[in-house]
Amino acid sequence: MIKLLKLLENNARMPYSEIAARLNISEAEAEARVKELEENGTIVGYHTAIDWDKTDSETVTALIDVKVTPQREMGFDRVARRIYRFEEVESLYLMSGAYDLSVLITGRTMKEVALFVSQKLSTMESVAGTATHFLLKKYKEGGMVYDHEENEGERIQLV
Protein backbone atom coordinates (compact mmCIF):
# COMPACT_ATOMS: atom_id res chain seq x y z
CA MET A 1 0.00 0.00 0.00
CA ILE A 2 2.89 2.39 0.74
CA LYS A 3 4.11 2.26 -2.89
CA LEU A 4 0.59 3.03 -4.10
CA LEU A 5 0.27 5.96 -1.70
CA LYS A 6 3.65 7.34 -2.80
CA LEU A 7 2.59 7.15 -6.45
CA LEU A 8 -0.62 9.06 -5.73
CA GLU A 9 1.16 11.54 -3.48
CA ASN A 10 3.41 12.48 -6.42
CA ASN A 11 0.62 12.43 -9.02
CA ALA A 12 -2.98 12.22 -7.81
CA ARG A 13 -4.17 12.09 -11.43
CA MET A 14 -2.17 8.97 -12.31
CA PRO A 15 -4.45 6.65 -14.31
CA TYR A 16 -5.28 3.23 -12.88
CA SER A 17 -3.56 1.66 -15.89
CA GLU A 18 -0.24 3.31 -14.98
CA ILE A 19 -0.64 2.46 -11.28
CA ALA A 20 -1.28 -1.15 -12.26
CA ALA A 21 1.80 -1.27 -14.50
CA ARG A 22 4.07 0.25 -11.84
CA LEU A 23 2.81 -2.06 -9.09
CA ASN A 24 2.55 -5.15 -11.33
CA ILE A 25 -1.14 -5.66 -10.55
CA SER A 26 -4.32 -5.57 -12.65
CA GLU A 27 -6.06 -2.29 -13.42
CA ALA A 28 -9.14 -3.53 -11.52
CA GLU A 29 -6.97 -4.29 -8.47
CA ALA A 30 -5.38 -0.82 -8.65
CA GLU A 31 -8.81 0.81 -8.72
CA ALA A 32 -10.06 -1.37 -5.85
CA ARG A 33 -7.04 -0.51 -3.69
CA VAL A 34 -7.48 3.23 -4.27
CA LYS A 35 -11.20 3.04 -3.48
CA GLU A 36 -10.44 1.09 -0.27
CA LEU A 37 -7.91 3.75 0.81
CA GLU A 38 -10.46 6.48 0.13
CA GLU A 39 -13.21 4.66 2.05
CA ASN A 40 -11.10 3.88 5.12
CA GLY A 41 -9.89 7.49 5.35
CA THR A 42 -6.22 6.87 4.49
CA ILE A 43 -6.64 9.08 1.42
CA VAL A 44 -8.38 12.16 2.78
CA GLY A 45 -8.46 14.19 -0.42
CA TYR A 46 -6.66 15.24 -3.58
CA HIS A 47 -4.69 18.46 -3.95
CA THR A 48 -3.63 20.56 -6.91
CA ALA A 49 -0.36 22.48 -6.52
CA ILE A 50 -0.79 26.01 -7.89
CA ASP A 51 1.86 28.70 -8.21
CA TRP A 52 -0.35 31.64 -7.24
CA ASP A 53 2.47 34.09 -8.08
CA LYS A 54 1.77 33.32 -11.75
CA THR A 55 -1.85 34.48 -11.44
CA ASP A 56 -3.53 37.83 -10.90
CA SER A 57 -4.50 36.72 -7.38
CA GLU A 58 -3.17 39.05 -4.68
CA THR A 59 -3.00 37.21 -1.37
CA VAL A 60 -0.89 37.15 1.77
CA THR A 61 0.09 33.92 3.50
CA ALA A 62 1.09 33.83 7.14
CA LEU A 63 2.35 31.21 9.55
CA ILE A 64 1.11 31.96 13.06
CA ASP A 65 2.75 30.27 16.02
CA VAL A 66 0.29 29.89 18.90
CA LYS A 67 1.02 29.27 22.57
CA VAL A 68 -1.91 27.43 24.14
CA THR A 69 -3.02 26.52 27.64
CA PRO A 70 -4.16 22.91 27.15
CA GLN A 71 -7.59 22.01 28.49
CA ARG A 72 -8.07 19.29 31.09
CA GLU A 73 -8.68 15.83 29.60
CA MET A 74 -8.66 17.26 26.05
CA GLY A 75 -5.08 18.52 25.76
CA PHE A 76 -4.71 20.64 22.64
CA ASP A 77 -7.41 18.87 20.61
CA ARG A 78 -10.39 21.02 21.63
CA VAL A 79 -8.51 24.26 20.93
CA ALA A 80 -7.21 22.88 17.62
CA ARG A 81 -10.74 21.96 16.53
CA ARG A 82 -11.95 25.50 17.25
CA ILE A 83 -9.06 26.99 15.29
CA TYR A 84 -9.27 24.75 12.20
CA ARG A 85 -12.96 25.59 11.79
CA PHE A 86 -12.10 29.18 10.79
CA GLU A 87 -12.36 29.46 7.01
CA GLU A 88 -9.05 31.37 6.83
CA VAL A 89 -7.13 28.39 8.24
CA GLU A 90 -5.49 26.25 5.55
CA SER A 91 -3.32 24.07 7.79
CA LEU A 92 -2.90 23.50 11.52
CA TYR A 93 -0.12 21.56 13.23
CA LEU A 94 0.69 20.55 16.81
CA MET A 95 4.35 21.43 17.33
CA SER A 96 7.15 20.86 19.78
CA GLY A 97 9.22 23.81 20.99
CA ALA A 98 8.37 27.28 22.24
CA TYR A 99 4.90 27.31 20.64
CA ASP A 100 2.25 24.61 20.65
CA LEU A 101 0.38 25.11 17.38
CA SER A 102 1.31 26.47 13.95
CA VAL A 103 -1.51 27.88 11.86
CA LEU A 104 -1.16 28.56 8.13
CA ILE A 105 -3.64 31.11 6.82
CA THR A 106 -4.20 33.11 3.65
CA GLY A 107 -5.82 36.53 3.47
CA ARG A 108 -6.28 39.28 0.90
CA THR A 109 -4.06 41.74 2.80
CA MET A 110 -1.69 41.92 5.77
CA LYS A 111 -4.39 43.85 7.59
CA GLU A 112 -6.88 41.02 7.06
CA VAL A 113 -4.39 38.55 8.55
CA ALA A 114 -3.73 40.92 11.47
CA LEU A 115 -7.48 41.21 12.13
CA PHE A 116 -7.80 37.42 12.11
CA VAL A 117 -5.07 37.17 14.74
CA SER A 118 -6.33 40.03 16.90
CA GLN A 119 -10.08 39.41 16.68
CA LYS A 120 -10.44 35.65 16.27
CA LEU A 121 -7.30 33.84 17.35
CA SER A 122 -5.80 35.78 20.25
CA THR A 123 -9.20 36.35 21.87
CA MET A 124 -9.72 32.62 22.38
CA GLU A 125 -9.70 31.67 26.05
CA SER A 126 -6.92 29.06 25.76
CA VAL A 127 -4.58 31.15 23.56
CA ALA A 128 -1.75 32.56 25.67
CA GLY A 129 0.26 34.20 22.86
CA THR A 130 0.95 34.34 19.14
CA ALA A 131 3.81 35.16 16.75
CA THR A 132 2.96 35.92 13.13
CA HIS A 133 5.36 35.31 10.25
CA PHE A 134 4.47 36.47 6.71
CA LEU A 135 5.52 34.28 3.79
CA LEU A 136 7.64 36.29 1.37
CA LYS A 137 8.47 33.73 -1.31
CA LYS A 138 7.69 30.05 -1.81
CA TYR A 139 10.59 27.93 -3.08
CA LYS A 140 9.26 24.43 -2.46
CA GLU A 141 6.06 23.04 -0.98
CA GLY A 142 4.71 19.52 -0.74
CA GLY A 143 7.66 18.23 -2.75
CA MET A 144 6.92 20.64 -5.62
CA VAL A 145 9.62 23.18 -6.60
CA TYR A 146 8.32 26.70 -7.25
CA ASP A 147 11.75 28.28 -7.84
CA HIS A 148 11.91 27.80 -11.61
CA GLU A 149 15.06 29.85 -12.04
CA GLU A 150 17.24 27.39 -10.13
CA ASN A 151 20.41 26.25 -11.81
CA GLU A 152 20.23 22.48 -11.52
CA GLY A 153 23.81 21.97 -12.71
CA GLU A 154 25.29 24.65 -10.47
CA ARG A 155 27.32 23.39 -7.53
CA ILE A 156 27.72 25.19 -4.26
CA GLN A 157 31.33 26.21 -3.66
CA LEU A 158 32.61 25.24 -0.21
CA VAL A 159 35.31 27.56 1.07
Coordinates of N, CA and C in Angstrom, one line a residue, residues 2-155:
I2 N 2.0 1.2 0.7 CA 2.9 2.4 0.7 C 3.3 2.8 -0.7
K3 N 3.7 1.9 -1.5 CA 4.1 2.3 -2.9 C 3.0 2.9 -3.6
L4 N 1.8 2.4 -3.5 CA 0.6 3.0 -4.1 C 0.4 4.4 -3.6
L5 N 0.5 4.6 -2.3 CA 0.3 6.0 -1.7 C 1.3 6.9 -2.2
K6 N 2.6 6.5 -2.3 CA 3.7 7.3 -2.8 C 3.4 7.8 -4.2
L7 N 2.9 6.8 -5.1 CA 2.6 7.2 -6.4 C 1.5 8.2 -6.5
L8 N 0.5 8.1 -5.7 CA -0.6 9.1 -5.7 C -0.2 10.4 -5.1
E9 N 0.7 10.3 -4.1 CA 1.2 11.5 -3.5 C 1.9 12.4 -4.5
N10 N 2.7 11.8 -5.4 CA 3.4 12.5 -6.4 C 2.6 12.9 -7.6
N11 N 1.5 12.1 -7.9 CA 0.6 12.4 -9.0 C -0.8 11.9 -8.8
A12 N -1.6 12.7 -8.2 CA -3.0 12.2 -7.8 C -3.8 11.9 -9.0
R13 N -3.4 12.3 -10.2 CA -4.2 12.1 -11.4 C -3.7 10.9 -12.2
M14 N -2.7 10.1 -11.6 CA -2.2 9.0 -12.3 C -3.3 8.0 -12.7
P15 N -3.4 7.6 -13.9 CA -4.4 6.7 -14.3 C -4.2 5.3 -13.7
Y16 N -5.4 4.6 -13.5 CA -5.3 3.2 -12.9 C -4.4 2.3 -13.7
S17 N -4.4 2.5 -15.0 CA -3.6 1.7 -15.9 C -2.1 1.8 -15.6
E18 N -1.6 3.1 -15.3 CA -0.2 3.3 -15.0 C 0.1 2.8 -13.6
I19 N -0.8 3.0 -12.6 CA -0.6 2.5 -11.3 C -0.5 0.9 -11.4
A20 N -1.3 0.3 -12.1 CA -1.3 -1.2 -12.3 C 0.1 -1.6 -12.8
A21 N 0.5 -0.9 -13.9 CA 1.8 -1.3 -14.5 C 3.0 -1.1 -13.5
R22 N 3.0 0.0 -12.8 CA 4.1 0.3 -11.8 C 4.1 -0.7 -10.7
L23 N 2.9 -1.2 -10.3 CA 2.8 -2.1 -9.1 C 2.7 -3.5 -9.5
N24 N 2.7 -3.8 -10.8 CA 2.6 -5.1 -11.3 C 1.3 -5.9 -10.8
I25 N 0.2 -5.1 -10.9 CA -1.1 -5.7 -10.6 C -2.1 -5.3 -11.7
S26 N -3.3 -5.9 -11.6 CA -4.3 -5.6 -12.7 C -4.9 -4.2 -12.4
E27 N -5.4 -3.6 -13.5 CA -6.1 -2.3 -13.4 C -7.2 -2.3 -12.4
A28 N -8.0 -3.4 -12.4 CA -9.1 -3.5 -11.5 C -8.7 -3.5 -10.1
E29 N -7.5 -4.2 -9.8 CA -7.0 -4.3 -8.5 C -6.5 -2.9 -8.0
A30 N -5.9 -2.2 -9.0 CA -5.4 -0.8 -8.7 C -6.6 0.1 -8.2
E31 N -7.6 0.0 -9.0 CA -8.8 0.8 -8.7 C -9.4 0.4 -7.4
A32 N -9.5 -0.9 -7.1 CA -10.1 -1.4 -5.9 C -9.2 -0.9 -4.7
R33 N -7.9 -0.9 -4.8 CA -7.0 -0.5 -3.7 C -7.2 1.0 -3.4
V34 N -7.3 1.8 -4.5 CA -7.5 3.2 -4.3 C -8.8 3.5 -3.6
K35 N -9.9 2.9 -4.1 CA -11.2 3.0 -3.5 C -11.2 2.6 -2.0
E36 N -10.5 1.5 -1.7 CA -10.4 1.1 -0.3 C -9.7 2.1 0.6
L37 N -8.7 2.7 0.1 CA -7.9 3.7 0.8 C -8.7 5.0 1.0
E38 N -9.6 5.3 0.0 CA -10.5 6.5 0.1 C -11.5 6.2 1.2
E39 N -12.1 5.0 1.1 CA -13.2 4.7 2.1 C -12.8 4.5 3.5
N40 N -11.5 4.0 3.7 CA -11.1 3.9 5.1 C -10.4 5.1 5.7
G41 N -10.4 6.2 4.9 CA -9.9 7.5 5.3 C -8.4 7.7 5.3
T42 N -7.7 6.7 4.7 CA -6.2 6.9 4.5 C -6.0 8.0 3.5
I43 N -6.7 8.0 2.4 CA -6.6 9.1 1.4 C -7.8 10.0 1.8
V44 N -7.4 11.2 2.3 CA -8.4 12.2 2.8 C -8.8 13.2 1.7
G45 N -8.1 13.2 0.6 CA -8.5 14.2 -0.4 C -7.4 14.3 -1.5
Y46 N -7.6 15.0 -2.5 CA -6.7 15.2 -3.6 C -6.4 16.7 -3.7
H47 N -5.1 17.1 -4.0 CA -4.7 18.5 -3.9 C -4.0 18.8 -5.3
T48 N -4.3 20.0 -5.7 CA -3.6 20.6 -6.9 C -2.6 21.6 -6.4
A49 N -1.4 21.5 -6.9 CA -0.4 22.5 -6.5 C -0.4 23.6 -7.5
I50 N -0.6 24.8 -7.0 CA -0.8 26.0 -7.9 C 0.2 27.0 -7.5
D51 N 0.9 27.6 -8.5 CA 1.9 28.7 -8.2 C 1.1 30.0 -8.3
W52 N 0.5 30.5 -7.2 CA -0.3 31.6 -7.2 C 0.4 32.9 -7.7
D53 N 1.7 32.9 -7.6 CA 2.5 34.1 -8.1 C 2.3 34.3 -9.6
K54 N 1.9 33.2 -10.3 CA 1.8 33.3 -11.7 C 0.3 33.7 -12.1
T55 N -0.5 34.1 -11.2 CA -1.8 34.5 -11.4 C -2.0 35.9 -11.0
D56 N -3.2 36.5 -11.3 CA -3.5 37.8 -10.9 C -4.0 37.9 -9.4
S57 N -4.0 36.8 -8.8 CA -4.5 36.7 -7.4 C -3.5 37.4 -6.4
E58 N -4.0 38.4 -5.7 CA -3.2 39.1 -4.7 C -3.6 38.5 -3.3
T59 N -2.7 37.7 -2.7 CA -3.0 37.2 -1.4 C -1.7 37.3 -0.5
V60 N -2.0 37.2 0.8 CA -0.9 37.2 1.8 C -1.0 35.9 2.6
T61 N 0.1 35.2 2.7 CA 0.1 33.9 3.5 C 0.9 34.2 4.8
A62 N 0.4 33.7 5.9 CA 1.1 33.8 7.1 C 1.1 32.5 7.9
L63 N 2.2 32.3 8.6 CA 2.4 31.2 9.6 C 2.3 31.8 10.9
I64 N 1.3 31.4 11.7 CA 1.1 32.0 13.1 C 1.4 30.9 14.1
D65 N 2.4 31.2 14.9 CA 2.7 30.3 16.0 C 1.8 30.6 17.2
V66 N 1.3 29.7 17.8 CA 0.3 29.9 18.9 C 0.7 29.2 20.2
K67 N 0.8 29.9 21.3 CA 1.0 29.3 22.6 C -0.3 29.1 23.2
V68 N -0.6 27.8 23.7 CA -1.9 27.4 24.1 C -1.8 26.9 25.6
T69 N -2.8 27.2 26.4 CA -3.0 26.5 27.6 C -3.9 25.3 27.4
P70 N -3.3 24.1 27.5 CA -4.2 22.9 27.2 C -5.3 22.7 28.1
Q71 N -6.4 22.2 27.7 CA -7.6 22.0 28.5 C -7.6 20.6 29.1
R72 N -8.0 20.5 30.3 CA -8.1 19.3 31.1 C -8.8 18.2 30.3
E73 N -8.2 17.0 30.2 CA -8.7 15.8 29.6 C -8.8 15.9 28.1
M74 N -8.6 17.1 27.5 CA -8.7 17.3 26.1 C -7.3 17.7 25.5
G75 N -6.4 18.1 26.3 CA -5.1 18.5 25.8 C -5.3 19.7 24.8
F76 N -4.7 19.6 23.6 CA -4.7 20.6 22.6 C -5.8 20.4 21.6
D77 N -6.4 19.2 21.7 CA -7.4 18.9 20.6 C -8.6 19.8 20.5
R78 N -9.2 20.2 21.7 CA -10.4 21.0 21.6 C -10.1 22.4 21.0
V79 N -8.9 23.0 21.5 CA -8.5 24.3 20.9 C -8.2 24.2 19.4
A80 N -7.5 23.1 19.0 CA -7.2 22.9 17.6 C -8.5 22.8 16.8
R81 N -9.5 22.1 17.3 CA -10.7 22.0 16.5 C -11.4 23.3 16.4
R82 N -11.4 24.2 17.4 CA -12.0 25.5 17.2 C -11.2 26.3 16.2
I83 N -9.9 26.2 16.2 CA -9.1 27.0 15.3 C -9.2 26.5 13.8
Y84 N -9.2 25.2 13.6 CA -9.3 24.8 12.2 C -10.6 25.0 11.6
R85 N -11.6 25.3 12.4 CA -13.0 25.6 11.8 C -13.0 27.0 11.1
F86 N -12.1 27.9 11.4 CA -12.1 29.2 10.8 C -11.8 29.0 9.3
E87 N -12.5 29.6 8.4 CA -12.4 29.5 7.0 C -11.0 30.0 6.5
E88 N -10.4 30.9 7.2 CA -9.1 31.4 6.8 C -7.9 30.3 7.0
V89 N -8.2 29.4 7.9 CA -7.1 28.4 8.2 C -7.0 27.3 7.1
E90 N -5.8 27.3 6.6 CA -5.5 26.3 5.6 C -4.9 25.0 6.2
S91 N -4.0 25.2 7.1 CA -3.3 24.1 7.8 C -3.1 24.4 9.3
L92 N -3.1 23.3 10.1 CA -2.9 23.5 11.5 C -2.1 22.3 12.0
Y93 N -1.0 22.6 12.8 CA -0.1 21.6 13.2 C 0.1 21.7 14.7
L94 N 0.2 20.6 15.4 CA 0.7 20.5 16.8 C 2.2 20.5 16.7
M95 N 2.9 21.3 17.5 CA 4.3 21.4 17.3 C 5.0 21.2 18.7
S96 N 6.3 20.9 18.6 CA 7.2 20.9 19.8 C 7.9 22.2 19.8
G97 N 8.4 22.6 20.9 CA 9.2 23.8 21.0 C 8.5 24.9 21.8
A98 N 8.9 26.1 21.5 CA 8.4 27.3 22.2 C 6.9 27.5 22.1
Y99 N 6.3 27.1 20.9 CA 4.9 27.3 20.6 C 4.3 25.9 20.5
D100 N 3.0 25.9 20.7 CA 2.2 24.6 20.7 C 1.6 24.3 19.3
L101 N 1.1 25.3 18.7 CA 0.4 25.1 17.4 C 1.0 26.0 16.3
S102 N 1.0 25.6 15.1 CA 1.3 26.5 14.0 C 0.1 26.5 13.0
V103 N -0.3 27.7 12.7 CA -1.5 27.9 11.9 C -1.1 28.5 10.6
L104 N -1.4 28.0 9.4 CA -1.2 28.6 8.1 C -2.5 29.2 7.6
I105 N -2.4 30.5 7.3 CA -3.6 31.1 6.8 C -3.3 32.0 5.6
T106 N -4.3 32.2 4.8 CA -4.2 33.1 3.7 C -5.3 34.2 3.7
G107 N -4.9 35.4 3.5 CA -5.8 36.5 3.5 C -5.6 37.4 2.3
R108 N -6.5 38.4 2.0 CA -6.3 39.3 0.9 C -5.2 40.3 1.2
T109 N -5.0 40.7 2.4 CA -4.1 41.7 2.8 C -3.4 41.4 4.1
M110 N -2.3 42.1 4.5 CA -1.7 41.9 5.8 C -2.6 42.4 6.9
K111 N -3.4 43.4 6.6 CA -4.4 43.9 7.6 C -5.4 42.8 7.9
E112 N -5.9 42.1 6.9 CA -6.9 41.0 7.1 C -6.3 39.9 7.9
V113 N -5.0 39.6 7.7 CA -4.4 38.5 8.6 C -4.3 39.1 10.0
A114 N -3.9 40.3 10.1 CA -3.7 40.9 11.5 C -5.1 40.9 12.2
L115 N -6.2 41.2 11.5 CA -7.5 41.2 12.1 C -7.9 39.8 12.5
F116 N -7.5 38.8 11.7 CA -7.8 37.4 12.1 C -7.1 37.1 13.4
V117 N -5.8 37.5 13.5 CA -5.1 37.2 14.7 C -5.6 37.9 15.9
S118 N -5.9 39.2 15.8 CA -6.3 40.0 16.9 C -7.8 39.8 17.3
Q119 N -8.7 39.5 16.4 CA -10.1 39.4 16.7 C -10.6 38.0 16.9
K120 N -10.0 37.0 16.2 CA -10.4 35.6 16.3 C -9.5 34.7 17.1
L121 N -8.2 34.8 16.8 CA -7.3 33.8 17.4 C -6.9 34.2 18.8
S122 N -6.3 35.4 18.9 CA -5.8 35.8 20.2 C -6.9 36.0 21.3
T123 N -8.1 36.2 20.9 CA -9.2 36.3 21.9 C -9.7 35.0 22.4
M124 N -9.3 33.9 21.9 CA -9.7 32.6 22.4 C -9.2 32.4 23.8
E125 N -10.0 31.9 24.6 CA -9.7 31.7 26.0 C -8.4 30.9 26.3
S126 N -8.1 29.9 25.5 CA -6.9 29.1 25.8 C -5.7 29.6 25.1
V127 N -5.8 30.6 24.3 CA -4.6 31.1 23.6 C -3.8 32.1 24.5
A128 N -2.6 31.8 24.8 CA -1.8 32.6 25.7 C -0.8 33.5 24.9
G129 N -0.6 33.3 23.6 CA 0.3 34.2 22.9 C 0.4 33.7 21.4
T130 N 0.8 34.7 20.5 CA 1.0 34.3 19.1 C 2.2 35.0 18.6
A131 N 2.7 34.5 17.5 CA 3.8 35.2 16.8 C 3.5 34.9 15.3
T132 N 3.4 36.0 14.5 CA 3.0 35.9 13.1 C 4.2 36.1 12.2
H133 N 4.3 35.2 11.2 CA 5.4 35.3 10.2 C 4.7 35.4 8.9
F134 N 5.0 36.4 8.1 CA 4.5 36.5 6.7 C 5.4 35.8 5.7
L135 N 4.8 35.0 4.8 CA 5.5 34.3 3.8 C 5.9 35.3 2.7
L136 N 7.2 35.3 2.4 CA 7.6 36.3 1.4 C 7.8 35.7 0.0
K137 N 8.3 34.4 0.0 CA 8.5 33.7 -1.3 C 8.4 32.2 -1.1
K138 N 7.8 31.5 -1.9 CA 7.7 30.1 -1.8 C 8.7 29.4 -2.8
Y139 N 9.6 28.6 -2.2 CA 10.6 27.9 -3.1 C 10.2 26.5 -3.4
K140 N 9.7 25.8 -2.3 CA 9.3 24.4 -2.5 C 8.2 24.2 -1.4
E141 N 7.2 23.4 -1.9 CA 6.1 23.0 -1.0 C 5.5 21.7 -1.4
G142 N 5.3 20.8 -0.4 CA 4.7 19.5 -0.7 C 5.5 18.7 -1.8
G143 N 6.8 18.9 -1.8 CA 7.7 18.2 -2.8 C 7.7 18.9 -4.1
M144 N 6.9 20.0 -4.3 CA 6.9 20.6 -5.6 C 7.8 21.9 -5.6
V145 N 8.7 22.0 -6.5 CA 9.6 23.2 -6.6 C 8.9 24.3 -7.3
Y146 N 8.9 25.5 -6.7 CA 8.3 26.7 -7.2 C 9.4 27.7 -7.8
D147 N 10.6 27.4 -7.4 CA 11.8 28.3 -7.8 C 12.3 27.8 -9.2
H148 N 11.6 28.3 -10.3 CA 11.9 27.8 -11.6 C 13.2 28.4 -12.2
E149 N 13.8 29.3 -11.5 CA 15.1 29.9 -12.0 C 16.3 29.2 -11.5
E150 N 16.1 28.1 -10.7 CA 17.2 27.4 -10.1 C 18.2 26.8 -11.2
N151 N 19.4 26.8 -10.9 CA 20.4 26.2 -11.8 C 20.7 24.8 -11.3
E152 N 20.1 23.9 -12.0 CA 20.2 22.5 -11.5 C 21.7 22.0 -11.6
G153 N 22.4 22.4 -12.6 CA 23.8 22.0 -12.7 C 24.8 22.7 -11.9
E154 N 24.4 23.8 -11.2 CA 25.3 24.7 -10.5 C 25.6 24.0 -9.1
R155 N 26.9 24.0 -8.8 CA 27.3 23.4 -7.5 C 27.6 24.5 -6.6

